[in-house]
Amino acid sequence: MTFDLIIGLILLTVSLSGVIIFTLWSRHIIERIHSGSPDTSKEIHENIINERKS
Amino acid sequence: MNEKADTNTEAGSHRISTELSRNLRLLHVTMMGVGMMIGAGVFLGVGNAIKVAGPGGVILTFALNALIAMFTAMSYAELSSAIPKAGGAYNFARVGFGRGTSFIAGWMEWFASSVAGSLYAVTFALYTVNYLSQLGIINAEGFQLILIEKTVAVLIAGCFIYINYRGVSETGSLGVFFTLGQTATLIFIAGVGVYTVFVDPVRLENFKPFMPNGWDKLLITMGFTYVAFEGFEVIAQAGDETIDPRRNLPKAMIYSIFIVVFTYVGVAFAAIVGVKGVGMAPWQWIGSFGAKGFGEAISQLIPSYGNILVAITVIFASTSALNATIFSATRASYALGRDHMLPPIFAKLHPQKRTPYIALLFTGLIVILTAAFLPTIDVASSASMMFLFLFFLVNLCVIRIRRNMRDEMNYGFMMPLFPMPPLFGILIQAVLAVWLIHMSYIAWIVGPVWIISGIIIYHFYSRHKAIRTEDEIVVLQEEPIPEKRDYRILISVANPANAVSLAMNCYKFCKARKDKTEVEVINMVPVPPQVPLSDASKYSQIGEEAIGEAMLYLSSRGKFGSTMRYCRSIARGIVSAAAERKADLLIMGWHGHGKKGFTLGSNVDPVLERVTCDVALFKDCNQKKYLTVLVPYAGGPNADLTLEVASIMVEHDGGRIVVFNIAPPGAPTQDVDAFIDETAPKINAPRSLFESKYAISDKRFMTLLEEAKNYDLVVIGATRESLIKQQLRLSLPEAFALHHKKAFIMVKAKRQIKSLINRWL
């Protein structure tokens, strides 16, 4: 029972955090693209990869 | 944002450009998605899921489903930002894989939306009948109760099919209002749940045992409730109508998931902790009610008004989602018919109603048959399964398009961690679809049979008949609004009858401005929601004639532009066109009579209230010369514009403008002469044109009406009161407009302050 509860809470935290992180990350990408800095999809993609590395 | 369609039409010798009216903002499209998601999944899902997976399972079901849905939402977001055109999965598959796969996508989309519509009809019936039973109005059990529920489901489905046939399903701001209301109610319920635990922490014991039936049951309930996250398709479908779609569509998809996941987890939590003292484990008690378990639990949580709160929320949520799914499904089958992938009869429009009634008829059959003959769990499972298949395909599309066509696409959003999200999405959705067989084997018959029948139809019919439409899948290029040079006038013409008189009056404004004006003649072409805006050329005949008439007059007098704008609502189309073009003045005609529920009409009222530039509304202004013009004056923000319009319209050689003030007995009169002295130089009009006149009367309306009979033209300022206030008490200018039988112009000066909400958006 306790084990179920702990696993459950971990899964709940991971999934809700995942939703929040992806929401904020996606918003950040959209705003960056529309701020006009990168021109091509290749540049956008490279920027995303560079951000992940740094 | 203004996008030009790829076709231009001819009216006479004049070339008319066409464009799509974009007036859905980020809030609108986000709420469209949220509304579709909240439509039924949470209400049916809580009871059924808790029965299978227990109290911990139901919370995890919604949370984990949201994370998986987020992967698919990012796929939809990326594709919608690159291909922001109505059509959703059908278009994505066309670009990514070609005609065959796109047919299957459209075929699945049609069925998925139709079955989702059945689910909403069933949800409506279950909760309505349950509420009426609690009130003692319905006393039935067993088969008799099921029969009543099915009958109500069929009736409500039939009702909305009829509404769609009439083509009057208006969404937009009202839809946003309802969805905000539903969401706020659910958040309130979640808040009550949290508060209950705060004052009575023992209720957390309701979560014991956390997963009573084992962890494998989680996959079953996740598959079953996945339909609660199916709102992206409707957002993608709004691609033609959304302002700045490359930015707003992806945002709306991501935000809608964010909003619903916390709402779902909150209400599921509230339902579990709401139950106390029922003689058995609370999760078993909720599960024993099946689909109605959520309502019963909330009745325990809020004993005084929980019943009615849930009933009202379900009624609004399910009916608005039912309406949206019916026109979404109809639009999918219409598109298949239009491209000859199904017999062209599917694209046939009703001669009077202008709706695709054959496509609607077949959609209605699917909705009604599914709602009538399938048990609730099988309806929900079938809907979930079809959306799982559809999303599976969209995840494949995003990978393929990014791999093969990345450099050709103009992305407004590119998902992070590519290709992991769509790959995870594909994998987990496949597992959920397989596990769904434990919830409903019927769904595993219905879904594959529909897809296989689609493959057969494609192989033997569509492949040979389909018209080549690859060239139609163009990514519409956004054209920036040209830089404004000078005074810009927009003439909204509705029909050929009033087009020439509006053009003639507009020309007077041009002359008054000494040709420092840009004029554009615009016609709004309303298109029913079941038809994509990009197919709206079928509705444009009257508009072409009207623009043709206006241009016949104007084209010999200078250079004027003309546009036909395809829109869902004429009023919203005009308001957004004026805003996009940064118009200084909007000129419109008015037929001279009101409409029930409105003051001056269903189009004029909202335009006068919302448009942000100056407006001049013309009625019966067909004369070339006006020698006597009356301007009623009571101060206010429209006064200067009223005087300016009067000075433009009056014949300068021998004409006169009388500025008329009526004061009640005992009240001071306004100083009309001072007003004229101050305003005439500002509007470059000779002072000698104007005269002042005063009257003392406690019957201002009758006095004005009598006085107006002596003039060729009346120019009056519109009220600043809101539409709601006008419904309660008709203001003087509007009352005058409805009763004055001769020519008049109603003007309204531009608003200086936008509402807080508009600024926020």
XYZ file of N, CA and C in Angstrom, chain B residues 456-539:
252
model
N -11.011 0.020 -48.088
C -11.692 -0.603 -49.248
C -12.297 0.492 -50.149
N -12.962 1.463 -49.519
C -13.575 2.553 -50.308
C -12.495 3.294 -51.093
N -11.381 3.538 -50.429
C -10.307 4.265 -51.121
C -9.792 3.457 -52.317
N -9.593 2.169 -52.066
C -9.003 1.327 -53.113
C -9.921 1.228 -54.341
N -11.220 1.063 -54.069
C -12.129 0.824 -55.205
C -12.801 2.097 -55.731
N -12.824 3.155 -54.943
C -13.535 4.360 -55.401
C -12.620 5.586 -55.434
N -12.166 5.990 -54.243
C -11.516 7.302 -54.107
C -10.258 7.404 -54.959
N -9.501 6.334 -55.031
C -8.221 6.382 -55.741
C -8.415 6.778 -57.208
N -9.536 6.350 -57.770
C -9.792 6.637 -59.189
C -10.526 7.964 -59.390
N -11.341 8.315 -58.399
C -12.199 9.490 -58.574
C -11.585 10.784 -58.035
N -10.696 10.655 -57.052
C -10.229 11.855 -56.346
C -9.628 12.856 -57.306
N -10.006 14.115 -57.105
C -9.433 15.153 -57.951
C -8.067 15.538 -57.391
N -7.218 16.004 -58.286
C -5.871 16.387 -57.840
C -5.961 17.700 -57.075
N -5.640 17.644 -55.844
C -5.760 18.875 -55.051
C -4.446 19.214 -54.349
N -3.376 18.559 -54.765
C -2.097 18.854 -54.100
C -1.785 20.352 -54.139
N -2.172 20.951 -55.285
C -1.858 22.365 -55.392
C -2.709 23.229 -54.460
N -3.795 22.640 -53.904
C -4.613 23.404 -52.961
C -3.985 23.433 -51.582
N -3.108 22.483 -51.327
C -2.499 22.441 -49.996
C -1.332 23.411 -50.000
N -1.664 24.626 -50.182
C -0.615 25.636 -50.168
C -0.573 26.244 -48.772
N 0.598 26.580 -48.372
C 0.726 27.279 -47.111
C 0.477 28.745 -47.433
N -0.648 29.254 -46.950
C -1.005 30.632 -47.289
C 0.066 31.586 -46.771
N 0.550 32.413 -47.632
C 1.589 33.350 -47.216
C 0.941 34.561 -46.549
N 1.455 34.884 -45.410
C 0.905 36.023 -44.707
C 1.380 37.303 -45.381
N 0.436 38.154 -45.751
C 0.813 39.412 -46.380
C 0.722 40.526 -45.357
N 1.812 41.218 -45.130
C 1.731 42.300 -44.156
C 0.759 43.374 -44.638
N 0.082 43.999 -43.677
C -0.826 45.093 -44.032
C 0.025 46.240 -44.588
N -0.318 46.775 -45.764
C 0.483 47.861 -46.308
C 0.525 49.054 -45.351
N 1.634 49.729 -45.360
C 1.792 50.896 -44.493
C 0.705 51.929 -44.813
N 0.122 52.461 -43.779
C -0.945 53.422 -43.993
C -0.351 54.766 -44.442
N -0.948 55.304 -45.500
C -0.405 56.564 -46.016
C -1.218 57.761 -45.544
N -2.540 57.633 -45.591
C -3.371 58.787 -45.291
C -4.687 58.328 -44.691
N -5.707 59.126 -44.915
C -7.022 58.799 -44.362
C -7.577 57.568 -45.085
N -7.974 56.550 -44.308
C -8.416 55.309 -44.948
C -9.897 55.063 -44.654
N -10.674 54.886 -45.725
C -12.122 54.650 -45.585
C -12.429 53.225 -46.036
N -13.226 52.568 -45.234
C -13.675 51.221 -45.582
C -15.182 51.289 -45.826
N -15.633 50.855 -47.017
C -17.083 50.818 -47.269
C -17.521 49.375 -47.217
N -18.418 49.069 -46.310
C -18.931 47.708 -46.227
C -20.233 47.632 -47.017
N -20.202 46.944 -48.152
C -21.429 46.824 -48.964
C -22.026 45.442 -48.742
N -23.343 45.412 -48.572
C -23.999 44.136 -48.294
C -24.652 43.553 -49.531
N -25.202 44.410 -50.376
C -25.916 43.906 -51.551
C -25.874 44.968 -52.649
N -26.184 44.563 -53.886
C -26.093 45.513 -55.003
C -27.012 46.714 -54.827
N -28.129 46.553 -54.077
C -29.119 47.624 -53.980
C -28.566 48.881 -53.307
N -27.757 48.700 -52.260
C -27.285 49.902 -51.553
C -25.843 50.267 -51.921
N -25.226 49.486 -52.804
C -23.796 49.677 -53.072
C -23.512 51.039 -53.709
N -24.331 51.427 -54.685
C -24.033 52.661 -55.422
C -24.205 53.881 -54.522
N -25.299 53.889 -53.706
C -25.509 55.062 -52.858
C -24.386 55.191 -51.837
N -23.894 54.074 -51.302
C -22.786 54.150 -50.351
C -21.526 54.673 -51.045
N -21.306 54.174 -52.271
C -20.120 54.623 -53.014
C -20.209 56.125 -53.307
N -21.426 56.558 -53.655
C -21.638 57.970 -53.981
C -21.353 58.856 -52.760
N -21.842 58.412 -51.599
C -21.614 59.196 -50.383
C -20.156 59.154 -49.958
N -19.546 58.000 -50.178
C -18.130 57.877 -49.825
C -17.288 58.841 -50.658
N -17.702 58.999 -51.891
C -16.947 59.885 -52.792
C -16.977 61.329 -52.295
N -18.089 61.692 -51.621
C -18.156 63.039 -51.036
C -17.085 63.194 -49.953
N -16.872 62.140 -49.184
C -15.839 62.187 -48.152
C -14.451 62.329 -48.792
N -14.261 61.617 -49.916
C -12.961 61.690 -50.603
C -12.713 63.123 -51.079
N -13.766 63.714 -51.666
C -13.602 65.072 -52.186
C -13.322 66.052 -51.052
N -14.017 65.842 -49.910
C -13.817 66.731 -48.769
C -12.392 66.648 -48.243
N -11.824 65.471 -48.350
C -10.439 65.287 -47.887
C -9.440 65.650 -48.981
N -9.910 66.172 -50.055
C -9.088 66.577 -51.211
C -8.226 65.422 -51.718
N -8.901 64.257 -51.825
C -8.301 63.052 -52.416
C -7.127 62.475 -51.627
N -6.967 62.920 -50.377
C -5.911 62.302 -49.576
C -6.469 61.074 -48.865
N -7.200 60.278 -49.584
C -7.854 59.126 -48.954
C -7.539 57.840 -49.703
N -7.589 56.770 -48.958
C -7.546 55.441 -49.571
C -8.900 54.806 -49.284
N -9.541 54.290 -50.313
C -10.870 53.715 -50.114
C -10.833 52.247 -50.499
N -11.451 51.442 -49.650
C -11.582 50.033 -50.011
C -13.029 49.607 -49.832
N -13.571 48.999 -50.881
C -14.931 48.469 -50.815
C -14.798 47.024 -50.353
N -15.558 46.668 -49.328
C -15.416 45.320 -48.780
C -16.793 44.686 -48.645
N -16.844 43.407 -48.948
C -18.101 42.671 -48.788
C -17.838 41.456 -47.919
N -18.676 41.260 -46.919
C -18.538 40.109 -46.040
C -19.360 38.946 -46.594
N -18.713 37.823 -46.735
C -19.408 36.637 -47.229
C -19.534 35.664 -46.068
N -20.725 35.578 -45.442
C -20.843 34.659 -44.303
C -20.870 33.202 -44.773
N -20.107 32.379 -44.100
C -19.996 30.964 -44.473
C -20.393 30.122 -43.264
N -21.282 29.134 -43.430
C -21.677 28.310 -42.278
C -20.468 27.572 -41.694
N -20.513 27.271 -40.401
C -19.341 26.662 -39.768
C -18.989 25.283 -40.314
N -19.949 24.642 -40.990
C -19.661 23.301 -41.515
C -18.792 23.354 -42.763
N -18.604 24.521 -43.335
C -17.837 24.656 -44.580
C -16.548 25.426 -44.281
N -15.385 24.895 -44.705
C -14.153 25.649 -44.472
C -14.211 26.994 -45.178
N -13.608 28.005 -44.562
C -13.644 29.344 -45.167
C -12.984 29.349 -46.542
N -11.998 28.459 -46.726
C -11.292 28.450 -48.006
C -12.183 27.967 -49.150
N -13.340 27.371 -48.819
C -14.278 26.932 -49.860
C -15.408 27.931 -50.055
N -15.238 29.116 -49.528
C -16.360 30.038 -49.432
C -16.732 30.699 -50.747
N -15.948 30.476 -51.796
C -16.246 31.154 -53.059
C -17.651 30.814 -53.562
N -18.193 29.667 -53.087
C -19.537 29.273 -53.509
C -20.608 30.238 -52.987
N -20.262 31.043 -51.998
C -21.247 31.916 -51.362
C -21.120 33.372 -51.813
